[in-house]
Amino acid sequence: MKGLFKSKPRTPAELVRQTRDLLIYIDLNGNTRDAKREDKQYHGLWQMAELSKLIRELKSILYGNNEAEPVPEACAQLTQEFFRENTLRLLITCLPKLNLEARKDATQVVANLQRQQVHSRLIASDYLEANRDILDTLIMGYENMDLALHYGAMLRECIRHQCIARYVLESEYMRKFFDFIELPNFDIASDASATFKELLTRHKSTVAEFLSKNYDWFCADFNEKLLSSATTSSQKTSYQAFGRDVTRSIKFCGYDAIC
């Protein structure tokens, strides 16, 4: 008899649409985590709990679980619906309002979606190229201690797309990575360094193009802000190793060294 009243499982597309609806609600209604349970006009706590559950379900579809591997068809449906409208933008915008576990799940969802293909296309790349300001938000996330590691992880996955890496390299924010790498918080500085290295080693032809136009200021900043400011021998050794990695990556650009 129990089976007669069991609710019908929601499809991946339905899960995304419900997630989007809740994100819109939360975005419009401020900090829902501070809502009072007794406020009949403001059901923020319920919405937040339901949103966290939905994001966890999205992650389960994309990554699988202990009982099953991801189903390609379900992943494709989820991905297509996710980028059909502004769900990615909403999720990133609302990230500060989520609890820690929901932030972790959201970060993993965004990261995985960068690798999902629909009809042999990485539609995440197309979406991000048309909405480049999202990258600005992720980059500047390094200035927020509570969100830096989440935004940093998302950003590294986004720059897997060559067009996105090119945008970041050519953006006004590129120079700020030298500041992020020197932030006093070790975890955030290390994360920024990992992103910086990914930017300068993954897409060799794009990096070569960037350095052909920006070699002088880049090397000056690298020497002045990183090597010269290193306070320990291990830190200086790390920066020198980083420079060698970048040099190997772009050696066909015609430069003998990065600094």
Coordinates of C-alpha atoms in Angstrom, one line a residue:
M1 CA 0.0 0.0 0.0
K2 CA 2.9 2.4 0.7
G3 CA 3.9 2.3 -3.0
L4 CA 0.5 3.6 -4.0
F5 CA 1.2 7.0 -2.4
K6 CA 4.9 7.3 -3.3
S7 CA 5.6 10.6 -5.1
K8 CA 6.8 10.4 -8.7
P9 CA 10.6 11.1 -9.0
R10 CA 11.4 14.5 -10.4
T11 CA 13.3 14.6 -13.7
P12 CA 16.7 16.3 -13.9
A13 CA 15.1 19.2 -15.8
E14 CA 12.4 19.6 -13.2
L15 CA 15.0 19.6 -10.4
V16 CA 16.8 22.4 -12.2
R17 CA 13.7 24.5 -12.7
Q18 CA 12.7 24.1 -9.1
T19 CA 16.2 25.1 -8.0
R20 CA 16.0 28.1 -10.3
D21 CA 12.7 29.2 -8.8
L22 CA 14.0 29.0 -5.3
L23 CA 17.2 30.9 -6.2
I24 CA 15.0 33.7 -7.7
Y25 CA 13.0 33.8 -4.5
I26 CA 16.1 33.9 -2.3
D27 CA 17.8 36.5 -4.5
L28 CA 14.7 38.8 -4.2
N29 CA 14.2 38.3 -0.5
G30 CA 17.6 39.0 0.9
N31 CA 19.2 37.0 3.7
T32 CA 16.8 34.2 4.2
R33 CA 18.9 32.5 6.8
D34 CA 17.8 35.1 9.3
A35 CA 14.1 34.6 8.7
K36 CA 12.0 33.6 11.7
R37 CA 10.0 30.4 11.6
E38 CA 6.9 32.0 12.9
D39 CA 6.8 34.6 10.2
K40 CA 4.0 33.3 8.0
Q41 CA 4.8 35.9 5.3
Y42 CA 8.4 34.8 5.1
H43 CA 9.3 31.1 4.8
G44 CA 13.0 31.6 4.3
L45 CA 14.1 28.7 6.4
W46 CA 12.0 26.2 4.5
Q47 CA 13.1 27.6 1.1
M48 CA 16.8 27.4 2.2
A49 CA 16.4 23.8 3.4
E50 CA 14.6 22.8 0.2
L51 CA 17.2 24.6 -2.0
S52 CA 20.1 22.8 -0.2
K53 CA 18.3 19.5 -0.8
L54 CA 17.8 20.3 -4.5
I55 CA 21.5 21.2 -5.0
R56 CA 22.5 18.0 -3.3
E57 CA 20.2 16.1 -5.7
L58 CA 21.8 17.9 -8.7
K59 CA 25.2 16.9 -7.4
S60 CA 24.1 13.3 -7.0
I61 CA 22.9 13.1 -10.7
L62 CA 26.2 14.6 -12.0
Y63 CA 28.6 12.5 -9.8
G64 CA 26.5 9.5 -9.0
N65 CA 26.3 8.0 -5.5
N66 CA 27.1 4.8 -3.6
E67 CA 24.4 2.9 -5.4
A68 CA 24.8 4.1 -9.0
E69 CA 27.1 5.8 -11.5
P70 CA 26.0 9.0 -13.3
V71 CA 23.6 8.4 -16.2
P72 CA 24.8 10.3 -19.3
E73 CA 21.2 11.0 -20.5
A74 CA 20.3 12.5 -17.1
C75 CA 23.4 14.6 -17.0
A76 CA 22.7 15.9 -20.4
Q77 CA 19.2 16.9 -19.5
L78 CA 20.3 18.6 -16.3
T79 CA 23.1 20.5 -18.2
Q80 CA 20.8 21.6 -21.0
E81 CA 18.2 23.0 -18.6
F82 CA 20.8 24.6 -16.3
F83 CA 22.2 26.7 -19.1
R84 CA 18.9 27.3 -20.9
E85 CA 18.3 30.2 -18.5
N86 CA 20.4 32.0 -15.9
T87 CA 20.6 29.3 -13.3
L88 CA 24.4 29.5 -13.1
R89 CA 24.3 33.3 -12.6
L90 CA 21.7 32.9 -9.9
L91 CA 23.6 30.2 -8.1
I92 CA 26.8 32.2 -8.0
T93 CA 24.9 35.3 -6.9
C94 CA 23.1 33.5 -4.1
L95 CA 26.2 31.6 -2.9
P96 CA 26.8 34.0 0.1
K97 CA 23.3 33.2 1.3
L98 CA 23.8 29.4 1.4
N99 CA 25.0 27.4 4.3
L100 CA 28.5 25.9 4.1
E101 CA 27.4 22.4 3.0
A102 CA 25.2 23.9 0.3
R103 CA 28.1 26.1 -0.9
K104 CA 30.3 23.0 -1.2
D105 CA 27.7 21.1 -3.2
A106 CA 27.0 24.1 -5.4
T107 CA 30.8 24.4 -6.1
Q108 CA 30.9 20.8 -7.1
V109 CA 27.9 21.2 -9.4
V110 CA 29.3 24.2 -11.2
A111 CA 32.7 22.5 -11.6
N112 CA 31.2 19.3 -13.0
L113 CA 29.0 21.2 -15.5
Q114 CA 32.0 22.7 -17.2
R115 CA 32.8 19.2 -18.4
Q116 CA 29.4 18.1 -19.5
Q117 CA 28.7 17.8 -23.2
V118 CA 25.3 18.1 -24.9
H119 CA 25.3 17.0 -28.5
S120 CA 29.1 16.9 -28.4
R121 CA 29.3 20.6 -27.3
L122 CA 30.5 22.1 -24.0
I123 CA 27.6 24.4 -23.6
A124 CA 29.0 25.8 -20.4
S125 CA 31.7 27.4 -22.5
D126 CA 29.1 29.1 -24.8
Y127 CA 27.1 30.4 -21.9
L128 CA 30.2 31.8 -20.1
E129 CA 31.4 33.5 -23.2
A130 CA 28.1 35.2 -23.5
N131 CA 28.0 36.1 -19.8
R132 CA 31.6 37.1 -19.1
D133 CA 30.8 39.3 -16.1
I134 CA 30.2 36.1 -14.2
L135 CA 34.0 35.5 -14.4
D136 CA 34.6 39.0 -12.9
T137 CA 32.5 37.9 -9.9
L138 CA 34.5 34.7 -9.5
I139 CA 37.8 36.5 -9.7
M140 CA 36.9 39.2 -7.2
G141 CA 35.6 36.5 -4.9
Y142 CA 39.2 36.1 -3.7
E143 CA 38.6 39.3 -1.7
N144 CA 35.9 37.6 0.3
M145 CA 37.3 35.2 2.9
D146 CA 34.1 33.2 3.3
L147 CA 33.7 32.6 -0.4
A148 CA 37.2 32.7 -1.9
L149 CA 37.8 29.0 -2.0
H150 CA 34.4 28.2 -3.5
Y151 CA 34.7 30.9 -6.2
G152 CA 38.4 29.9 -6.8
A153 CA 37.5 26.3 -7.4
M154 CA 34.7 27.3 -9.8
L155 CA 37.0 29.7 -11.7
R156 CA 39.7 27.0 -12.2
E157 CA 37.1 24.8 -13.8
C158 CA 35.8 27.6 -16.0
I159 CA 39.2 28.4 -17.4
R160 CA 39.4 24.9 -18.8
H161 CA 37.6 26.6 -21.7
Q162 CA 40.2 28.3 -23.8
C163 CA 38.0 31.3 -24.6
I164 CA 37.4 31.9 -20.9
A165 CA 41.1 31.6 -20.1
R166 CA 41.7 34.2 -22.8
Y167 CA 39.1 36.5 -21.4
V168 CA 40.7 36.3 -17.9
L169 CA 44.2 36.8 -19.2
E170 CA 43.2 39.9 -21.1
S171 CA 40.9 41.3 -18.4
E172 CA 41.7 44.2 -16.1
Y173 CA 41.7 41.7 -13.2
M174 CA 44.8 39.8 -14.4
R175 CA 47.2 42.0 -12.4
K176 CA 45.2 41.5 -9.2
F177 CA 46.3 37.9 -9.0
F178 CA 49.7 39.1 -7.9
D179 CA 47.9 40.7 -4.9
F180 CA 45.7 37.6 -4.3
I181 CA 48.8 35.4 -4.1
E182 CA 50.2 37.6 -1.3
L183 CA 47.0 37.6 0.8
P184 CA 47.8 36.9 4.5
N185 CA 45.3 34.0 4.5
F186 CA 47.5 31.0 3.5
D187 CA 44.6 28.9 2.1
I188 CA 43.3 31.7 -0.1
A189 CA 46.7 32.7 -1.3
S190 CA 47.5 29.1 -2.2
D191 CA 44.2 28.8 -4.0
A192 CA 44.9 32.0 -6.0
S193 CA 48.3 30.7 -6.8
A194 CA 46.8 27.5 -8.2
T195 CA 44.4 29.4 -10.3
F196 CA 47.2 31.7 -11.6
K197 CA 49.3 28.8 -12.5
E198 CA 46.4 27.1 -14.3
L199 CA 45.8 30.3 -16.3
L200 CA 49.5 30.4 -17.4
T201 CA 50.1 26.8 -18.2
R202 CA 46.9 25.1 -19.5
H203 CA 46.4 26.8 -22.9
K204 CA 49.8 27.3 -24.3
S205 CA 49.0 29.2 -27.5
T206 CA 46.7 31.6 -25.6
V207 CA 49.4 32.2 -22.9
A208 CA 52.0 32.8 -25.7
E209 CA 49.7 35.4 -27.2
F210 CA 49.1 37.1 -23.9
L211 CA 52.9 37.3 -23.1
S212 CA 53.7 38.6 -26.6
K213 CA 51.6 41.7 -25.7
N214 CA 52.2 41.9 -21.9
Y215 CA 55.7 40.4 -21.3
D216 CA 57.3 43.6 -19.9
W217 CA 54.8 44.4 -17.2
F218 CA 54.1 40.8 -16.4
C219 CA 57.8 40.0 -15.7
A220 CA 58.3 43.3 -13.9
D221 CA 55.3 42.5 -11.6
F222 CA 56.5 38.9 -11.2
N223 CA 59.9 40.0 -10.1
E224 CA 58.8 42.9 -7.9
K225 CA 55.6 41.5 -6.3
L226 CA 56.5 37.8 -6.0
L227 CA 60.2 37.0 -6.1
S228 CA 61.4 40.2 -4.3
S229 CA 58.7 40.1 -1.7
A230 CA 59.2 36.4 -0.8
T231 CA 59.8 36.3 3.0
T232 CA 61.2 32.8 3.2
S233 CA 63.5 30.7 1.1
S234 CA 60.8 28.1 0.6
Q235 CA 58.4 30.8 -0.7
K236 CA 61.0 32.1 -3.1
T237 CA 61.9 28.6 -4.3
S238 CA 58.2 28.0 -4.9
Y239 CA 57.8 31.2 -7.0
Q240 CA 60.9 30.3 -9.0
A241 CA 59.5 26.8 -9.7
F242 CA 56.3 28.5 -10.8
G243 CA 58.2 30.7 -13.2
R244 CA 60.0 27.7 -14.7
D245 CA 56.6 25.9 -15.2
V246 CA 55.3 28.9 -17.1
T247 CA 58.5 29.2 -19.1
R248 CA 58.2 25.6 -20.3
S249 CA 54.6 26.2 -21.2
I250 CA 55.3 29.1 -23.5
K251 CA 58.9 28.4 -24.7
F252 CA 57.8 28.4 -28.3
C253 CA 56.7 32.0 -27.8
G254 CA 60.4 33.0 -28.3
Y255 CA 61.2 33.9 -24.7
D256 CA 64.0 32.2 -22.8
A257 CA 62.5 32.8 -19.3
I258 CA 59.5 34.2 -17.6
C259 CA 61.6 36.6 -15.5

